[in-house]
PDB file of C-alpha atoms in Angstrom:
ATOM      1  CA  UNK S1461     -95.262 132.249  88.577  1.00  0.00           C
ATOM      2  CA  UNK S1462     -91.758 132.814  87.206  1.00  0.00           C
ATOM      3  CA  UNK S1463     -91.564 131.643  83.622  1.00  0.00           C
ATOM      4  CA  UNK S1464     -87.852 131.969  82.806  1.00  0.00           C
ATOM      5  CA  UNK S1465     -87.017 128.450  84.001  1.00  0.00           C
ATOM      6  CA  UNK S1466     -88.199 124.872  83.601  1.00  0.00           C
ATOM      7  CA  UNK S1467     -89.407 124.304  87.180  1.00  0.00           C
ATOM      8  CA  UNK S1468     -92.480 125.410  89.135  1.00  0.00           C
ATOM      9  CA  UNK S1469     -91.211 128.576  90.832  1.00  0.00           C
ATOM     10  CA  UNK S1470     -93.235 131.451  92.266  1.00  0.00           C
ATOM     11  CA  UNK S1471     -92.604 134.908  93.693  1.00  0.00           C
ATOM     12  CA  UNK S1472     -94.810 135.502  96.734  1.00  0.00           C
ATOM     13  CA  UNK S1473     -95.216 138.881  98.433  1.00  0.00           C
ATOM     14  CA  UNK S1474     -95.498 138.827 102.242  1.00  0.00           C
ATOM     15  CA  UNK S1475     -95.446 141.381 105.059  1.00  0.00           C
ATOM     16  CA  UNK S1476     -94.897 141.133 108.815  1.00  0.00           C
ATOM     17  CA  UNK S1477     -97.042 142.666 111.564  1.00  0.00           C
ATOM     18  CA  UNK S1478     -95.235 146.003 111.169  1.00  0.00           C
ATOM     19  CA  UNK S1479     -95.974 146.160 107.462  1.00  0.00           C
ATOM     20  CA  UNK S1480     -92.412 145.463 106.358  1.00  0.00           C
ATOM     21  CA  UNK S1481     -92.462 143.696 103.018  1.00  0.00           C
ATOM     22  CA  UNK S1482     -90.512 140.538 102.254  1.00  0.00           C
ATOM     23  CA  UNK S1483     -90.798 138.742  98.933  1.00  0.00           C
ATOM     24  CA  UNK S1484     -90.186 135.003  98.890  1.00  0.00           C
ATOM     25  CA  UNK S1485     -89.229 132.504  96.224  1.00  0.00           C
ATOM     26  CA  UNK S1486     -91.428 129.415  96.517  1.00  0.00           C
ATOM     27  CA  UNK S1487     -90.104 126.479  94.552  1.00  0.00           C
ATOM     28  CA  UNK S1488     -91.390 122.919  94.140  1.00  0.00           C
ATOM     29  CA  UNK S1489     -88.492 120.483  94.495  1.00  0.00           C
ATOM     30  CA  UNK S1490     -87.910 118.213  91.508  1.00  0.00           C
ATOM     31  CA  UNK S1491     -85.772 115.573  93.209  1.00  0.00           C
ATOM     32  CA  UNK S1492     -86.165 112.027  91.869  1.00  0.00           C
ATOM     33  CA  UNK S1493     -87.427 113.392  88.540  1.00  0.00           C
ATOM     34  CA  UNK S1494     -85.758 113.278  85.123  1.00  0.00           C
ATOM     35  CA  UNK S1495     -83.318 116.146  84.543  1.00  0.00           C
ATOM     36  CA  UNK S1496     -83.989 118.071  81.289  1.00  0.00           C
ATOM     37  CA  UNK S1497     -80.340 119.042  80.963  1.00  0.00           C
ATOM     38  CA  UNK S1498     -78.551 119.744  77.685  1.00  0.00           C
ATOM     39  CA  UNK S1499     -74.885 120.776  77.793  1.00  0.00           C
ATOM     40  CA  UNK S1500     -72.600 121.182  74.809  1.00  0.00           C
ATOM     41  CA  UNK S1501     -69.462 119.077  74.698  1.00  0.00           C
ATOM     42  CA  UNK S1502     -67.324 122.235  74.843  1.00  0.00           C
ATOM     43  CA  UNK S1503     -68.742 123.961  77.938  1.00  0.00           C
ATOM     44  CA  UNK S1504     -68.072 123.716  80.764  1.00  0.00           C
ATOM     45  CA  UNK S1505     -65.190 121.573  79.557  1.00  0.00           C
ATOM     46  CA  UNK S1506     -63.740 120.825  82.992  1.00  0.00           C
ATOM     47  CA  UNK S1507     -66.845 118.996  84.259  1.00  0.00           C
ATOM     48  CA  UNK S1508     -66.460 115.218  83.771  1.00  0.00           C
ATOM     49  CA  UNK S1509     -68.937 113.909  81.242  1.00  0.00           C
ATOM     50  CA  UNK S1510     -70.152 111.127  83.534  1.00  0.00           C
ATOM     51  CA  UNK S1511     -71.350 113.706  86.071  1.00  0.00           C
ATOM     52  CA  UNK S1512     -73.432 115.349  83.368  1.00  0.00           C
ATOM     53  CA  UNK S1513     -74.796 112.032  82.094  1.00  0.00           C
ATOM     54  CA  UNK S1514     -75.789 110.985  85.637  1.00  0.00           C
ATOM     55  CA  UNK S1515     -77.063 114.366  86.800  1.00  0.00           C
ATOM     56  CA  UNK S1516     -79.770 114.465  89.467  1.00  0.00           C
ATOM     57  CA  UNK S1517     -81.788 117.236  91.069  1.00  0.00           C
ATOM     58  CA  UNK S1518     -80.783 117.773  94.688  1.00  0.00           C
ATOM     59  CA  UNK S1519     -83.216 116.866  97.436  1.00  0.00           C
ATOM     60  CA  UNK S1520     -84.315 119.919  99.470  1.00  0.00           C
ATOM     61  CA  UNK S1521     -82.311 118.993 102.583  1.00  0.00           C
ATOM     62  CA  UNK S1522     -79.159 118.268 100.580  1.00  0.00           C
ATOM     63  CA  UNK S1523     -79.571 121.481  98.584  1.00  0.00           C
ATOM     64  CA  UNK S1524     -79.846 123.585 101.742  1.00  0.00           C
ATOM     65  CA  UNK S1525     -76.762 121.896 103.213  1.00  0.00           C
ATOM     66  CA  UNK S1526     -74.649 122.595 100.120  1.00  0.00           C
ATOM     67  CA  UNK S1527     -75.793 126.228  99.964  1.00  0.00           C
ATOM     68  CA  UNK S1528     -74.731 126.698 103.582  1.00  0.00           C
ATOM     69  CA  UNK S1529     -71.241 125.511 102.668  1.00  0.00           C
ATOM     70  CA  UNK S1530     -70.744 127.910  99.746  1.00  0.00           C
ATOM     71  CA  UNK S1531     -72.140 130.853 101.747  1.00  0.00           C
ATOM     72  CA  UNK S1532     -69.428 130.457 104.392  1.00  0.00           C
ATOM     73  CA  UNK S1533     -65.902 131.911 104.023  1.00  0.00           C
ATOM     74  CA  UNK S1534     -63.331 129.201 103.363  1.00  0.00           C
ATOM     75  CA  UNK S1535     -60.323 128.669 105.665  1.00  0.00           C
ATOM     76  CA  UNK S1536     -57.992 129.186 102.663  1.00  0.00           C
ATOM     77  CA  UNK S1537     -59.295 132.720 102.109  1.00  0.00           C
ATOM     78  CA  UNK S1538     -61.838 132.041  99.363  1.00  0.00           C
ATOM     79  CA  UNK S1539     -64.663 134.534  99.991  1.00  0.00           C
ATOM     80  CA  UNK S1540     -68.225 133.558 100.763  1.00  0.00           C
ATOM     81  CA  UNK S1541     -70.573 133.429  97.799  1.00  0.00           C
ATOM     82  CA  UNK S1542     -73.681 135.571  98.079  1.00  0.00           C
ATOM     83  CA  UNK S1543     -76.857 133.624  97.380  1.00  0.00           C
ATOM     84  CA  UNK S1544     -80.564 133.803  97.971  1.00  0.00           C
ATOM     85  CA  UNK S1545     -81.066 132.848 101.620  1.00  0.00           C
ATOM     86  CA  UNK S1546     -82.545 129.373 102.169  1.00  0.00           C
ATOM     87  CA  UNK S1547     -85.396 129.856 104.650  1.00  0.00           C
ATOM     88  CA  UNK S1548     -87.580 126.778 105.001  1.00  0.00           C
ATOM     89  CA  UNK S1549     -88.637 123.401 103.632  1.00  0.00           C
ATOM     90  CA  UNK S1550     -92.321 122.508 103.702  1.00  0.00           C
ATOM     91  CA  UNK S1551     -93.940 119.187 102.821  1.00  0.00           C
ATOM     92  CA  UNK S1552     -97.769 119.284 102.619  1.00  0.00           C
ATOM     93  CA  UNK S1553     -99.388 116.130 104.038  1.00  0.00           C
ATOM     94  CA  UNK S1554    -101.225 115.194 100.853  1.00  0.00           C
ATOM     95  CA  UNK S1555     -99.859 112.096  99.119  1.00  0.00           C
ATOM     96  CA  UNK S1556     -99.679 111.503  95.357  1.00  0.00           C
ATOM     97  CA  UNK S1557     -99.048 108.646  92.970  1.00  0.00           C
ATOM     98  CA  UNK S1558     -95.437 108.392  91.811  1.00  0.00           C
ATOM     99  CA  UNK S1559     -96.402 109.152  88.216  1.00  0.00           C
ATOM    100  CA  UNK S1560     -98.060 112.374  89.385  1.00  0.00           C
ATOM    101  CA  UNK S1561     -94.781 113.495  90.944  1.00  0.00           C
ATOM    102  CA  UNK S1562     -92.623 112.260  88.067  1.00  0.00           C
ATOM    103  CA  UNK S1563     -90.685 109.964  90.394  1.00  0.00           C
ATOM    104  CA  UNK S1564     -89.740 106.308  90.352  1.00  0.00           C
ATOM    105  CA  UNK S1565     -88.803 103.983  93.200  1.00  0.00           C
ATOM    106  CA  UNK S1566     -85.347 103.443  91.689  1.00  0.00           C
ATOM    107  CA  UNK S1567     -84.541 107.169  91.530  1.00  0.00           C
ATOM    108  CA  UNK S1568     -85.940 107.795  95.010  1.00  0.00           C
ATOM    109  CA  UNK S1569     -83.760 105.077  96.583  1.00  0.00           C
ATOM    110  CA  UNK S1570     -80.639 107.121  95.778  1.00  0.00           C
ATOM    111  CA  UNK S1571     -81.888 110.125  97.772  1.00  0.00           C
ATOM    112  CA  UNK S1572     -83.060 108.032 100.718  1.00  0.00           C
ATOM    113  CA  UNK S1573     -79.665 106.315 100.899  1.00  0.00           C
ATOM    114  CA  UNK S1574     -77.758 109.626 100.681  1.00  0.00           C
ATOM    115  CA  UNK S1575     -79.839 111.213 103.456  1.00  0.00           C
ATOM    116  CA  UNK S1576     -79.363 108.157 105.665  1.00  0.00           C
ATOM    117  CA  UNK S1577     -75.581 108.284 105.182  1.00  0.00           C
ATOM    118  CA  UNK S1578     -75.490 111.990 106.060  1.00  0.00           C
ATOM    119  CA  UNK S1579     -77.266 111.321 109.369  1.00  0.00           C
ATOM    120  CA  UNK S1580     -75.280 108.356 110.644  1.00  0.00           C
ATOM    121  CA  UNK S1581     -73.951 110.294 113.647  1.00  0.00           C
ATOM    122  CA  UNK S1582     -77.371 111.565 114.740  1.00  0.00           C
ATOM    123  CA  UNK S1583     -79.572 109.784 117.280  1.00  0.00           C
ATOM    124  CA  UNK S1584     -82.298 107.784 115.575  1.00  0.00           C
ATOM    125  CA  UNK S1585     -85.099 110.035 116.866  1.00  0.00           C
ATOM    126  CA  UNK S1586     -83.492 113.123 115.290  1.00  0.00           C
ATOM    127  CA  UNK S1587     -83.079 111.703 111.788  1.00  0.00           C
ATOM    128  CA  UNK S1588     -85.171 112.968 108.894  1.00  0.00           C
ATOM    129  CA  UNK S1589     -86.737 110.848 106.198  1.00  0.00           C
ATOM    130  CA  UNK S1590     -87.964 111.727 102.737  1.00  0.00           C
ATOM    131  CA  UNK S1591     -91.497 110.693 101.850  1.00  0.00           C
ATOM    132  CA  UNK S1592     -91.614 109.329  98.320  1.00  0.00           C
ATOM    133  CA  UNK S1593     -95.288 110.207  97.887  1.00  0.00           C
ATOM    134  CA  UNK S1594     -95.277 113.837  99.074  1.00  0.00           C
ATOM    135  CA  UNK S1595     -94.269 117.119  97.512  1.00  0.00           C
ATOM    136  CA  UNK S1596     -91.452 119.219  98.972  1.00  0.00           C
ATOM    137  CA  UNK S1597     -91.502 122.992  98.706  1.00  0.00           C
ATOM    138  CA  UNK S1598     -88.425 125.142  99.376  1.00  0.00           C
ATOM    139  CA  UNK S1599     -88.553 128.806 100.356  1.00  0.00           C
ATOM    140  CA  UNK S1600     -85.796 131.315  99.627  1.00  0.00           C
ATOM    141  CA  UNK S1601     -85.435 135.051 100.053  1.00  0.00           C
ATOM    142  CA  UNK S1602     -86.160 137.049  96.910  1.00  0.00           C
ATOM    143  CA  UNK S1603     -83.000 138.686  95.559  1.00  0.00           C
ATOM    144  CA  UNK S1604     -83.737 142.202  94.329  1.00  0.00           C
ATOM    145  CA  UNK S1605     -82.501 143.101  90.853  1.00  0.00           C
ATOM    146  CA  UNK S1606     -82.543 141.310  87.523  1.00  0.00           C
ATOM    147  CA  UNK S1607     -80.668 138.360  86.115  1.00  0.00           C
ATOM    148  CA  UNK S1608     -77.481 138.959  84.144  1.00  0.00           C
ATOM    149  CA  UNK S1609     -79.052 137.854  80.872  1.00  0.00           C
ATOM    150  CA  UNK S1610     -81.735 140.546  81.132  1.00  0.00           C
ATOM    151  CA  UNK S1611     -79.080 143.072  82.196  1.00  0.00           C
ATOM    152  CA  UNK S1612     -77.154 142.212  79.035  1.00  0.00           C
ATOM    153  CA  UNK S1613     -80.245 142.635  76.859  1.00  0.00           C
ATOM    154  CA  UNK S1614     -80.905 145.999  78.542  1.00  0.00           C
ATOM    155  CA  UNK S1615     -77.380 147.184  77.696  1.00  0.00           C
ATOM    156  CA  UNK S1616     -75.897 147.148  81.210  1.00  0.00           C
ATOM    157  CA  UNK S1617     -73.440 144.350  80.349  1.00  0.00           C
ATOM    158  CA  UNK S1618     -71.398 143.695  77.228  1.00  0.00           C
ATOM    159  CA  UNK S1619     -71.120 140.205  75.762  1.00  0.00           C
ATOM    160  CA  UNK S1620     -67.495 140.059  76.957  1.00  0.00           C
ATOM    161  CA  UNK S1621     -68.536 140.984  80.505  1.00  0.00           C
ATOM    162  CA  UNK S1622     -71.279 138.383  80.461  1.00  0.00           C
ATOM    163  CA  UNK S1623     -68.876 135.664  79.327  1.00  0.00           C
ATOM    164  CA  UNK S1624     -66.270 136.755  81.890  1.00  0.00           C
ATOM    165  CA  UNK S1625     -68.882 136.643  84.669  1.00  0.00           C
ATOM    166  CA  UNK S1626     -69.950 133.142  83.644  1.00  0.00           C
ATOM    167  CA  UNK S1627     -66.382 131.880  83.759  1.00  0.00           C
ATOM    168  CA  UNK S1628     -65.743 133.691  87.046  1.00  0.00           C
ATOM    169  CA  UNK S1629     -68.764 132.085  88.721  1.00  0.00           C
ATOM    170  CA  UNK S1630     -67.674 128.637  87.552  1.00  0.00           C
ATOM    171  CA  UNK S1631     -64.114 129.170  88.785  1.00  0.00           C
ATOM    172  CA  UNK S1632     -65.205 130.494  92.180  1.00  0.00           C
ATOM    173  CA  UNK S1633     -67.562 127.572  92.734  1.00  0.00           C
ATOM    174  CA  UNK S1634     -64.826 125.125  91.800  1.00  0.00           C
ATOM    175  CA  UNK S1635     -62.480 126.811  94.294  1.00  0.00           C
ATOM    176  CA  UNK S1636     -65.209 126.177  96.864  1.00  0.00           C
ATOM    177  CA  UNK S1637     -65.283 122.533  95.750  1.00  0.00           C
ATOM    178  CA  UNK S1638     -68.457 122.478  93.659  1.00  0.00           C
ATOM    179  CA  UNK S1639     -69.778 122.211  90.136  1.00  0.00           C
ATOM    180  CA  UNK S1640     -73.104 123.642  88.989  1.00  0.00           C
ATOM    181  CA  UNK S1641     -74.228 121.620  86.020  1.00  0.00           C
ATOM    182  CA  UNK S1642     -76.551 124.351  84.701  1.00  0.00           C
ATOM    183  CA  UNK S1643     -74.346 127.376  85.342  1.00  0.00           C
ATOM    184  CA  UNK S1644     -75.826 130.254  83.297  1.00  0.00           C
ATOM    185  CA  UNK S1645     -76.384 134.043  83.431  1.00  0.00           C
ATOM    186  CA  UNK S1646     -80.045 133.606  84.354  1.00  0.00           C
ATOM    187  CA  UNK S1647     -78.812 132.438  87.750  1.00  0.00           C
ATOM    188  CA  UNK S1648     -76.798 135.606  88.528  1.00  0.00           C
ATOM    189  CA  UNK S1649     -78.840 138.459  90.019  1.00  0.00           C
ATOM    190  CA  UNK S1650     -77.340 141.930  89.533  1.00  0.00           C
ATOM    191  CA  UNK S1651     -78.591 145.322  90.724  1.00  0.00           C
ATOM    192  CA  UNK S1652     -78.544 148.780  89.201  1.00  0.00           C
ATOM    193  CA  UNK S1653     -77.598 151.968  91.035  1.00  0.00           C
ATOM    194  CA  UNK S1654     -79.980 154.854  90.307  1.00  0.00           C
ATOM    195  CA  UNK S1655     -81.085 152.910  87.205  1.00  0.00           C
ATOM    196  CA  UNK S1656     -77.888 154.011  85.459  1.00  0.00           C
ATOM    197  CA  UNK S1657     -75.176 151.459  86.170  1.00  0.00           C
ATOM    198  CA  UNK S1658     -74.669 148.081  87.801  1.00  0.00           C
ATOM    199  CA  UNK S1659     -73.623 147.807  91.432  1.00  0.00           C
ATOM    200  CA  UNK S1660     -69.954 146.807  91.740  1.00  0.00           C
ATOM    201  CA  UNK S1661     -67.685 145.481  94.490  1.00  0.00           C
ATOM    202  CA  UNK S1662     -63.907 145.702  94.292  1.00  0.00           C
ATOM    203  CA  UNK S1663     -64.150 146.839  90.679  1.00  0.00           C
ATOM    204  CA  UNK S1664     -66.308 143.911  89.522  1.00  0.00           C
ATOM    205  CA  UNK S1665     -70.039 143.619  88.941  1.00  0.00           C
ATOM    206  CA  UNK S1666     -71.683 142.406  92.169  1.00  0.00           C
ATOM    207  CA  UNK S1667     -74.050 139.491  91.903  1.00  0.00           C
ATOM    208  CA  UNK S1668     -76.007 136.984  93.947  1.00  0.00           C
ATOM    209  CA  UNK S1669     -76.414 133.364  92.838  1.00  0.00           C
ATOM    210  CA  UNK S1670     -79.737 131.545  92.733  1.00  0.00           C
ATOM    211  CA  UNK S1671     -80.965 128.061  91.815  1.00  0.00           C
ATOM    212  CA  UNK S1672     -78.899 125.186  93.217  1.00  0.00           C
ATOM    213  CA  UNK S1673     -80.889 122.145  92.131  1.00  0.00           C
ATOM    214  CA  UNK S1674     -77.843 120.884  90.232  1.00  0.00           C
ATOM    215  CA  UNK S1675     -75.076 121.974  92.609  1.00  0.00           C
ATOM    216  CA  UNK S1676     -72.778 119.003  93.281  1.00  0.00           C
ATOM    217  CA  UNK S1677     -69.513 118.591  95.217  1.00  0.00           C
ATOM    218  CA  UNK S1678     -66.455 117.869  93.112  1.00  0.00           C
ATOM    219  CA  UNK S1679     -65.598 114.162  93.587  1.00  0.00           C
ATOM    220  CA  UNK S1680     -62.353 113.472  95.438  1.00  0.00           C
TER     221      UNK S1680
END
């Protein structure tokens, strides 16, 4: 289990029939639960306060859809954002009480309504539904490297570089049309080259973004 976050997240080692290894990130979705979010009034200052006050964890289907959008190059030339690859959503058949899942009927109704609106153009038989009483587990590719906070503590990044990277990530996401309400260095995965320096692209430290539970589109 990964312990540097507030959710239930695991790293799972797998291998195919040829012995090639592939590590996965296995994460239990927290949609329809309370959000333990604390943001200072000064950062990020451009995010409307009402979005913070009404923050919600994304449902697994919505999260995957938003990640797909930020991974694609934009028509206006904004580059794609490298992320952990979303691979699968699994919902075990076992059902739980709402209190066991930390959900309420009122919170769940929001997600059910949003999913229904997103599928209006699909034939009825192709539409998906969320089950209020079941868990949802999302699988991502494991991004090799370490998060930017650990890289800073290890001396690979200065405090100025860490702050600049944080601002850069926020700006790039906003250019793509999104806010991340918990934008932080723990969500940027960087890699070292020969254990001596960080990998760079176009003169800047290369990184991959992870954790999109609180990724939201900027309201029009």
